[in-house]
């Protein structure tokens, strides 16, 4: 046989052998409007088999026989996943309909512990899927601690003051949203440390540069809580937990969406705790009247009870011709808090307390292709009436032993019984306009109005309370996104900020007369963000923003108790740069996720919270513009998962937040002693890690035992500037805490019980100005879930 003949037989045999072990999958991809979709990516999940559609929307690919998940994704459209079975030697046909998106973000890539990346977003963003945490007693702030670069700072137990720290920025630098709606002025009952983790389906974290669609003035970043939506059948999710320090927490969520599109939902939760844990602190000796800071006593907190209750009701329509989503909501919340300490732990109170409630009606309207194809609109509005009472009328002074002695004048901090009426109006308009498949314009406008009137129930003629405190804030943003190909996109944007402020300012040194003072500020910001897929699993991101943050109401007006505001504060402005590289891949049953980010912030007129000494050995907090602050740092995170059996990972963050003011005052050459020193009271090195084991079908099919161990590490940091010295009383010590959780779910999660030990090794944990947190604590929880999506 000739060489040509042998070659021909070899080719025929190879093709025959290949045909026996592969099969063809084909079909057509169309839009909801029945239009053919070209350049759509079609692939089999977890494999290298894929294709793209042609001008007629047709695709075809070859793969070995077996069961797969078909993934169909396109720019600006919802990703579709369908199970397919390929039979040896046969051709399988699967047609797919895809729908356009209402947002500029693309699909979420989930890894084994629920931390994921907003994949095609050019902004530095991750998402936390809370499904794995639903049986724990965690609140939203504790869940957020898992995200890279995040640190939660609390001053005590349940209901204590809480601040988020993200990549070196903290507190007011970070803005909170629920379903894209800003949460300004909602009251402490809706603080992230009071909302149970069951309230959210996922938590989106945008670090540094923020998309225009949020319409906010955040410099540090944005937290967006995404709630559960569009349950097609009736459902009920209810839980109750009990634990140390007489802590009770409960949650219930139920609702339904009918075929007609009518929908309703109710969320309700409560928290209660005596917070009577032990602390180590110097104690004031009433015999001598002094506090011996070298003598530390182990004492029990005795005046720190906290409780809050909240109900959120929503009713409306979904999937109608005139509205994709129209919801009317009403929120009621209530809180009571004993005040145990001031801003420093050695100062203790036995009679101070704070209470309040809030009422908030709301409207949320969303429609795709409004008036014309490609125009998506979202409109939200809410009004919040928040009443707060600060009461300090005790005639006795207390120390940490619970001893008491009469005061010469009533009032442990400052004699008061003040009612503050806070009125907040918020409105947002977001419009996305898509032109073709590669171009999108986004416009956003946010308006916020605030009005606070104070009334002293002890001195109704107080001149300071006669003048209301007011702000009006408008922020507009416009962005353009170009996404010509699947593996890269870029966005450019601009923002306009405007704020009007009015309030009382003392006109005499004795602060017994006041005048109404007004101020107005405005600024223009801008930025750009881009992402590029170096490989299918390797993604790079780069973003820059000239950002502004307007002073908050608390920073300008204080809290009418322990904190004093300054109406003359200037807006912060910062040059923000983020660089990120992430890798996410599946190798059979193994999953790997690695991410690293570099952060740069050059901030001017940085607003800093300081502690000030008051008369009588008391302390207060004030806000000042600190000139210039330079932030450089990085964070890295990694995670590995094996099938459905194990997940292990962690993150490490290093942030250098330095004083960047060179001279003592403008016009002089004298170098400031604090130039180049770390900014005080800011953790700069911290890490966390966790490992979770899953035992499926334990005891009975569809039951599962989950065991999770996690830890948090924080390096010591100075309370005051490093130039003061390194004495222990000026430093928050290094801390390393451990937690352990056991959870057992039955009947695919219908019935669940869990047990937790927090701070397993009973470490001494501190945070804001050395305020000590709880030691070892135990909690149990029961949860039931009925219904389905």
mmCIF file of N, CA and C in Angstrom, residues 102-205:
data_model
loop_
_atom_site.group_PDB
_atom_site.id
_atom_site.type_symbol
_atom_site.label_atom_id
_atom_site.label_comp_id
_atom_site.label_asym_id
_atom_site.label_seq_id
_atom_site.Cartn_x
_atom_site.Cartn_y
_atom_site.Cartn_z
ATOM 1 N N UNK A 102 -29.902 45.102 34.433
ATOM 2 C CA UNK A 102 -30.309 46.434 34.880
ATOM 3 C C UNK A 102 -29.149 47.198 35.483
ATOM 4 N N UNK A 103 -28.011 46.535 35.666
ATOM 5 C CA UNK A 103 -26.862 47.202 36.270
ATOM 6 C C UNK A 103 -25.659 47.039 35.369
ATOM 7 N N UNK A 104 -24.609 47.779 35.674
ATOM 8 C CA UNK A 104 -23.414 47.725 34.849
ATOM 9 C C UNK A 104 -22.470 46.615 35.285
ATOM 10 N N UNK A 105 -22.805 45.892 36.354
ATOM 11 C CA UNK A 105 -21.932 44.820 36.820
ATOM 12 C C UNK A 105 -22.276 43.525 36.107
ATOM 13 N N UNK A 106 -21.316 42.600 36.078
ATOM 14 C CA UNK A 106 -21.546 41.311 35.452
ATOM 15 C C UNK A 106 -21.561 40.236 36.517
ATOM 16 N N UNK A 107 -21.496 38.980 36.079
ATOM 17 C CA UNK A 107 -21.756 37.892 37.005
ATOM 18 C C UNK A 107 -20.741 37.827 38.139
ATOM 19 N N UNK A 108 -21.155 37.149 39.215
ATOM 20 C CA UNK A 108 -20.318 36.960 40.390
ATOM 21 C C UNK A 108 -19.646 35.601 40.294
ATOM 22 N N UNK A 109 -18.348 35.564 40.517
ATOM 23 C CA UNK A 109 -17.617 34.305 40.522
ATOM 24 C C UNK A 109 -17.481 33.852 41.971
ATOM 25 N N UNK A 110 -18.145 32.767 42.341
ATOM 26 C CA UNK A 110 -18.195 32.327 43.730
ATOM 27 C C UNK A 110 -17.114 31.290 43.988
ATOM 28 N N UNK A 111 -16.427 31.424 45.121
ATOM 29 C CA UNK A 111 -15.469 30.411 45.540
ATOM 30 C C UNK A 111 -16.006 29.738 46.789
ATOM 31 N N UNK A 112 -15.254 28.784 47.321
ATOM 32 C CA UNK A 112 -15.832 27.797 48.227
ATOM 33 C C UNK A 112 -16.354 28.333 49.554
ATOM 34 N N UNK A 113 -15.894 29.487 50.039
ATOM 35 C CA UNK A 113 -16.395 29.932 51.338
ATOM 36 C C UNK A 113 -17.446 31.019 51.201
ATOM 37 N N UNK A 114 -17.864 31.334 49.973
ATOM 38 C CA UNK A 114 -18.871 32.377 49.802
ATOM 39 C C UNK A 114 -18.283 33.727 49.490
ATOM 40 N N UNK A 115 -16.948 33.920 49.562
ATOM 41 C CA UNK A 115 -16.337 35.181 49.134
ATOM 42 C C UNK A 115 -16.119 35.102 47.622
ATOM 43 N N UNK A 116 -16.508 36.108 46.913
ATOM 44 C CA UNK A 116 -16.456 36.063 45.460
ATOM 45 C C UNK A 116 -16.087 37.423 44.899
ATOM 46 N N UNK A 117 -15.830 37.439 43.589
ATOM 47 C CA UNK A 117 -15.457 38.684 42.924
ATOM 48 C C UNK A 117 -16.522 39.062 41.911
ATOM 49 N N UNK A 118 -16.865 40.374 41.915
ATOM 50 C CA UNK A 118 -17.745 40.888 40.863
ATOM 51 C C UNK A 118 -16.903 40.921 39.595
ATOM 52 N N UNK A 119 -17.030 39.887 38.795
ATOM 53 C CA UNK A 119 -16.008 39.516 37.830
ATOM 54 C C UNK A 119 -15.659 40.599 36.837
ATOM 55 N N UNK A 120 -16.621 41.041 36.048
ATOM 56 C CA UNK A 120 -16.275 41.955 34.974
ATOM 57 C C UNK A 120 -16.315 43.419 35.385
ATOM 58 N N UNK A 121 -16.681 43.692 36.625
ATOM 59 C CA UNK A 121 -16.617 45.073 37.093
ATOM 60 C C UNK A 121 -15.168 45.544 37.098
ATOM 61 N N UNK A 122 -14.948 46.761 36.597
ATOM 62 C CA UNK A 122 -13.592 47.306 36.591
ATOM 63 C C UNK A 122 -13.196 47.839 37.971
ATOM 64 N N UNK A 123 -14.150 47.891 38.882
ATOM 65 C CA UNK A 123 -13.882 48.433 40.208
ATOM 66 C C UNK A 123 -13.440 47.324 41.159
ATOM 67 N N UNK A 124 -12.684 47.700 42.177
ATOM 68 C CA UNK A 124 -12.163 46.737 43.141
ATOM 69 C C UNK A 124 -13.302 46.310 44.061
ATOM 70 N N UNK A 125 -13.971 45.227 43.722
ATOM 71 C CA UNK A 125 -15.177 44.829 44.448
ATOM 72 C C UNK A 125 -15.203 43.327 44.667
ATOM 73 N N UNK A 126 -15.672 42.945 45.852
ATOM 74 C CA UNK A 126 -15.900 41.540 46.160
ATOM 75 C C UNK A 126 -17.304 41.400 46.722
ATOM 76 N N UNK A 127 -17.818 40.175 46.721
ATOM 77 C CA UNK A 127 -19.136 39.901 47.285
ATOM 78 C C UNK A 127 -19.034 38.753 48.265
ATOM 79 N N UNK A 128 -19.768 38.850 49.370
ATOM 80 C CA UNK A 128 -19.804 37.805 50.374
ATOM 81 C C UNK A 128 -21.177 37.146 50.347
ATOM 82 N N UNK A 129 -21.213 35.896 49.974
ATOM 83 C CA UNK A 129 -22.449 35.122 49.988
ATOM 84 C C UNK A 129 -22.695 34.672 51.425
ATOM 85 N N UNK A 130 -23.838 35.049 52.000
ATOM 86 C CA UNK A 130 -24.088 34.767 53.416
ATOM 87 C C UNK A 130 -24.738 33.403 53.650
ATOM 88 N N UNK A 131 -24.956 32.612 52.592
ATOM 89 C CA UNK A 131 -25.667 31.353 52.741
ATOM 90 C C UNK A 131 -25.016 30.456 53.780
ATOM 91 N N UNK A 132 -23.683 30.381 53.773
ATOM 92 C CA UNK A 132 -22.981 29.499 54.702
ATOM 93 C C UNK A 132 -23.036 29.997 56.139
ATOM 94 N N UNK A 133 -23.473 31.252 56.357
ATOM 95 C CA UNK A 133 -23.489 31.835 57.699
ATOM 96 C C UNK A 133 -24.889 31.908 58.295
ATOM 97 N N UNK A 134 -25.904 31.454 57.548
ATOM 98 C CA UNK A 134 -27.284 31.640 57.976
ATOM 99 C C UNK A 134 -27.599 30.979 59.315
ATOM 100 N N UNK A 135 -26.887 29.918 59.673
ATOM 101 C CA UNK A 135 -27.161 29.230 60.934
ATOM 102 C C UNK A 135 -26.322 29.747 62.094
ATOM 103 N N UNK A 136 -25.451 30.711 61.843
ATOM 104 C CA UNK A 136 -24.626 31.276 62.908
ATOM 105 C C UNK A 136 -25.350 32.440 63.573
ATOM 106 N N UNK A 137 -24.806 32.895 64.708
ATOM 107 C CA UNK A 137 -25.381 34.057 65.397
ATOM 108 C C UNK A 137 -24.721 35.351 64.944
ATOM 109 N N UNK A 138 -23.959 35.313 63.870
ATOM 110 C CA UNK A 138 -23.235 36.493 63.421
ATOM 111 C C UNK A 138 -24.183 37.575 62.920
ATOM 112 N N UNK A 139 -23.737 38.828 63.082
ATOM 113 C CA UNK A 139 -24.423 39.946 62.446
ATOM 114 C C UNK A 139 -23.664 40.310 61.175
ATOM 115 N N UNK A 140 -24.142 41.317 60.460
ATOM 116 C CA UNK A 140 -23.529 41.664 59.183
ATOM 117 C C UNK A 140 -22.106 42.179 59.337
ATOM 118 N N UNK A 141 -21.824 42.901 60.420
ATOM 119 C CA UNK A 141 -20.469 43.413 60.609
ATOM 120 C C UNK A 141 -19.478 42.273 60.834
ATOM 121 N N UNK A 142 -19.868 41.239 61.583
ATOM 122 C CA UNK A 142 -18.977 40.093 61.812
ATOM 123 C C UNK A 142 -18.746 39.329 60.512
ATOM 124 N N UNK A 143 -19.770 39.227 59.675
ATOM 125 C CA UNK A 143 -19.594 38.572 58.380
ATOM 126 C C UNK A 143 -18.619 39.353 57.500
ATOM 127 N N UNK A 144 -18.684 40.676 57.575
ATOM 128 C CA UNK A 144 -17.807 41.516 56.761
ATOM 129 C C UNK A 144 -16.334 41.361 57.121
ATOM 130 N N UNK A 145 -16.059 40.938 58.365
ATOM 131 C CA UNK A 145 -14.667 40.808 58.806
ATOM 132 C C UNK A 145 -13.902 39.790 57.962
ATOM 133 N N UNK A 146 -14.606 38.934 57.205
ATOM 134 C CA UNK A 146 -13.941 37.944 56.355
ATOM 135 C C UNK A 146 -13.368 38.553 55.081
ATOM 136 N N UNK A 147 -13.858 39.715 54.687
ATOM 137 C CA UNK A 147 -13.423 40.311 53.421
ATOM 138 C C UNK A 147 -12.004 40.858 53.543
ATOM 139 N N UNK A 148 -11.191 40.731 52.501
ATOM 140 C CA UNK A 148 -9.823 41.259 52.537
ATOM 141 C C UNK A 148 -9.806 42.761 52.814
ATOM 142 N N UNK A 149 -8.921 43.188 53.715
ATOM 143 C CA UNK A 149 -8.764 44.601 54.027
ATOM 144 C C UNK A 149 -9.783 45.157 54.986
ATOM 145 N N UNK A 150 -10.734 44.316 55.470
ATOM 146 C CA UNK A 150 -11.788 44.789 56.366
ATOM 147 C C UNK A 150 -11.424 44.509 57.819
ATOM 148 N N UNK A 151 -11.724 45.480 58.686
ATOM 149 C CA UNK A 151 -11.538 45.328 60.133
ATOM 150 C C UNK A 151 -12.739 45.961 60.810
ATOM 151 N N UNK A 152 -13.335 45.238 61.771
ATOM 152 C CA UNK A 152 -14.488 45.739 62.509
ATOM 153 C C UNK A 152 -14.022 46.232 63.858
ATOM 154 N N UNK A 153 -14.364 47.469 64.187
ATOM 155 C CA UNK A 153 -13.929 48.067 65.455
ATOM 156 C C UNK A 153 -15.161 48.354 66.308
ATOM 157 N N UNK A 154 -15.209 47.701 67.483
ATOM 158 C CA UNK A 154 -16.329 47.874 68.398
ATOM 159 C C UNK A 154 -15.810 48.311 69.762
ATOM 160 N N UNK A 155 -16.638 49.069 70.474
ATOM 161 C CA UNK A 155 -16.241 49.582 71.777
ATOM 162 C C UNK A 155 -16.721 48.699 72.922
ATOM 163 N N UNK A 156 -17.417 47.588 72.612
ATOM 164 C CA UNK A 156 -17.909 46.741 73.683
ATOM 165 C C UNK A 156 -18.699 45.573 73.149
ATOM 166 N N UNK A 157 -19.817 45.257 73.826
ATOM 167 C CA UNK A 157 -20.620 44.101 73.474
ATOM 168 C C UNK A 157 -21.745 44.436 72.516
ATOM 169 N N UNK A 158 -22.875 43.721 72.659
ATOM 170 C CA UNK A 158 -24.029 43.889 71.776
ATOM 171 C C UNK A 158 -24.536 45.326 71.850
ATOM 172 N N UNK A 159 -24.722 45.944 70.686
ATOM 173 C CA UNK A 159 -25.244 47.302 70.619
ATOM 174 C C UNK A 159 -24.223 48.397 70.844
ATOM 175 N N UNK A 160 -22.955 48.038 71.011
ATOM 176 C CA UNK A 160 -21.934 49.061 71.249
ATOM 177 C C UNK A 160 -21.621 49.820 69.972
ATOM 178 N N UNK A 161 -20.942 50.938 70.121
ATOM 179 C CA UNK A 161 -20.558 51.728 68.956
ATOM 180 C C UNK A 161 -19.634 50.899 68.070
ATOM 181 N N UNK A 162 -19.867 50.930 66.777
ATOM 182 C CA UNK A 162 -19.122 50.127 65.826
ATOM 183 C C UNK A 162 -18.672 50.981 64.653
ATOM 184 N N UNK A 163 -17.451 50.714 64.193
ATOM 185 C CA UNK A 163 -16.938 51.364 62.996
ATOM 186 C C UNK A 163 -16.321 50.315 62.084
ATOM 187 N N UNK A 164 -16.522 50.490 60.788
ATOM 188 C CA UNK A 164 -15.851 49.656 59.802
ATOM 189 C C UNK A 164 -14.524 50.285 59.436
ATOM 190 N N UNK A 165 -13.511 49.456 59.235
ATOM 191 C CA UNK A 165 -12.235 49.944 58.736
ATOM 192 C C UNK A 165 -11.926 49.197 57.455
ATOM 193 N N UNK A 166 -11.634 49.956 56.400
ATOM 194 C CA UNK A 166 -11.398 49.367 55.082
ATOM 195 C C UNK A 166 -10.167 50.010 54.458
ATOM 196 N N UNK A 167 -9.126 49.212 54.316
ATOM 197 C CA UNK A 167 -7.893 49.679 53.665
ATOM 198 C C UNK A 167 -7.389 50.989 54.249
ATOM 199 N N UNK A 168 -7.395 51.089 55.573
ATOM 200 C CA UNK A 168 -6.832 52.263 56.239
ATOM 201 C C UNK A 168 -7.814 53.373 56.505
ATOM 202 N N UNK A 169 -9.019 53.320 55.932
ATOM 203 C CA UNK A 169 -10.042 54.317 56.211
ATOM 204 C C UNK A 169 -11.090 53.710 57.123
ATOM 205 N N UNK A 170 -11.705 54.552 57.942
ATOM 206 C CA UNK A 170 -12.597 54.025 58.952
ATOM 207 C C UNK A 170 -13.816 54.915 59.139
ATOM 208 N N UNK A 171 -14.849 54.331 59.750
ATOM 209 C CA UNK A 171 -16.008 55.114 60.179
ATOM 210 C C UNK A 171 -16.727 55.797 59.049
ATOM 211 N N UNK A 172 -16.765 57.133 59.107
ATOM 212 C CA UNK A 172 -17.558 57.942 58.181
ATOM 213 C C UNK A 172 -17.020 57.897 56.746
ATOM 214 N N UNK A 173 -15.779 57.413 56.571
ATOM 215 C CA UNK A 173 -15.221 57.322 55.223
ATOM 216 C C UNK A 173 -15.913 56.251 54.388
ATOM 217 N N UNK A 174 -16.639 55.349 55.040
ATOM 218 C CA UNK A 174 -17.268 54.219 54.372
ATOM 219 C C UNK A 174 -18.780 54.393 54.435
ATOM 220 N N UNK A 175 -19.457 54.291 53.317
ATOM 221 C CA UNK A 175 -20.897 54.498 53.241
ATOM 222 C C UNK A 175 -21.622 53.160 53.156
ATOM 223 N N UNK A 176 -22.806 53.106 53.773
ATOM 224 C CA UNK A 176 -23.604 51.889 53.820
ATOM 225 C C UNK A 176 -24.855 52.050 52.945
ATOM 226 N N UNK A 177 -25.153 51.021 52.149
ATOM 227 C CA UNK A 177 -26.345 50.979 51.306
ATOM 228 C C UNK A 177 -27.075 49.661 51.553
ATOM 229 N N UNK A 178 -28.387 49.668 51.401
ATOM 230 C CA UNK A 178 -29.180 48.441 51.367
ATOM 231 C C UNK A 178 -29.922 48.424 50.039
ATOM 232 N N UNK A 179 -29.613 47.428 49.213
ATOM 233 C CA UNK A 179 -30.178 47.340 47.855
ATOM 234 C C UNK A 179 -29.962 48.625 47.077
ATOM 235 N N UNK A 180 -28.785 49.239 47.258
ATOM 236 C CA UNK A 180 -28.442 50.440 46.515
ATOM 237 C C UNK A 180 -29.006 51.725 47.072
ATOM 238 N N UNK A 181 -29.710 51.656 48.208
ATOM 239 C CA UNK A 181 -30.319 52.842 48.810
ATOM 240 C C UNK A 181 -29.448 53.312 49.976
ATOM 241 N N UNK A 182 -29.006 54.585 49.992
ATOM 242 C CA UNK A 182 -28.147 55.061 51.082
ATOM 243 C C UNK A 182 -28.855 55.005 52.425
ATOM 244 N N UNK A 183 -28.093 54.638 53.468
ATOM 245 C CA UNK A 183 -28.664 54.465 54.808
ATOM 246 C C UNK A 183 -28.242 55.602 55.735
ATOM 247 N N UNK A 184 -28.371 56.821 55.265
ATOM 248 C CA UNK A 184 -28.029 57.968 56.093
ATOM 249 C C UNK A 184 -29.183 58.288 57.031
ATOM 250 N N UNK A 185 -28.866 58.411 58.315
ATOM 251 C CA UNK A 185 -29.859 58.823 59.295
ATOM 252 C C UNK A 185 -30.863 57.763 59.682
ATOM 253 N N UNK A 186 -30.566 56.480 59.469
ATOM 254 C CA UNK A 186 -31.545 55.430 59.775
ATOM 255 C C UNK A 186 -31.563 55.054 61.248
ATOM 256 N N UNK A 187 -30.596 55.530 62.044
ATOM 257 C CA UNK A 187 -30.577 55.213 63.463
ATOM 258 C C UNK A 187 -29.723 53.991 63.763
ATOM 259 N N UNK A 188 -29.338 53.860 65.046
ATOM 260 C CA UNK A 188 -28.408 52.805 65.443
ATOM 261 C C UNK A 188 -29.013 51.413 65.365
ATOM 262 N N UNK A 189 -30.358 51.295 65.384
ATOM 263 C CA UNK A 189 -30.976 49.972 65.270
ATOM 264 C C UNK A 189 -30.607 49.293 63.965
ATOM 265 N N UNK A 190 -30.289 50.081 62.937
ATOM 266 C CA UNK A 190 -29.903 49.523 61.655
ATOM 267 C C UNK A 190 -28.402 49.644 61.415
ATOM 268 N N UNK A 191 -27.640 49.695 62.500
ATOM 269 C CA UNK A 191 -26.204 49.551 62.368
ATOM 270 C C UNK A 191 -25.870 48.126 61.961
ATOM 271 N N UNK A 192 -24.785 47.931 61.217
ATOM 272 C CA UNK A 192 -24.458 46.600 60.712
ATOM 273 C C UNK A 192 -24.204 45.604 61.833
ATOM 274 N N UNK A 193 -23.819 46.086 63.032
ATOM 275 C CA UNK A 193 -23.608 45.164 64.150
ATOM 276 C C UNK A 193 -24.908 44.795 64.852
ATOM 277 N N UNK A 194 -26.036 45.329 64.383
ATOM 278 C CA UNK A 194 -27.337 44.974 64.949
ATOM 279 C C UNK A 194 -28.216 44.186 63.984
ATOM 280 N N UNK A 195 -27.851 44.141 62.692
ATOM 281 C CA UNK A 195 -28.662 43.431 61.696
ATOM 282 C C UNK A 195 -28.161 41.996 61.587
ATOM 283 N N UNK A 196 -29.012 40.991 61.777
ATOM 284 C CA UNK A 196 -28.563 39.594 61.677
ATOM 285 C C UNK A 196 -28.144 39.250 60.261
ATOM 286 N N UNK A 197 -27.223 38.297 60.150
ATOM 287 C CA UNK A 197 -26.688 37.941 58.841
ATOM 288 C C UNK A 197 -27.770 37.353 57.944
ATOM 289 N N UNK A 198 -28.839 36.776 58.514
ATOM 290 C CA UNK A 198 -29.929 36.215 57.710
ATOM 291 C C UNK A 198 -30.655 37.267 56.880
ATOM 292 N N UNK A 199 -30.514 38.537 57.243
ATOM 293 C CA UNK A 199 -31.200 39.624 56.542
ATOM 294 C C UNK A 199 -30.705 39.774 55.103
ATOM 295 N N UNK A 200 -29.472 39.335 54.841
ATOM 296 C CA UNK A 200 -28.844 39.596 53.536
ATOM 297 C C UNK A 200 -28.652 38.312 52.754
ATOM 298 N N UNK A 201 -28.802 38.414 51.444
ATOM 299 C CA UNK A 201 -28.445 37.316 50.547
ATOM 300 C C UNK A 201 -26.961 37.354 50.245
ATOM 301 N N UNK A 202 -26.434 38.548 50.074
ATOM 302 C CA UNK A 202 -24.999 38.727 49.918
ATOM 303 C C UNK A 202 -24.639 40.162 50.303
ATOM 304 N N UNK A 203 -23.347 40.396 50.503
ATOM 305 C CA UNK A 203 -22.843 41.720 50.853
ATOM 306 C C UNK A 203 -21.781 42.095 49.833
ATOM 307 N N UNK A 204 -21.988 43.210 49.138
ATOM 308 C CA UNK A 204 -21.011 43.682 48.160
ATOM 309 C C UNK A 204 -20.107 44.732 48.811
ATOM 310 N N UNK A 205 -18.816 44.599 48.583
ATOM 311 C CA UNK A 205 -17.824 45.503 49.169
ATOM 312 C C UNK A 205 -17.043 46.161 48.044
#
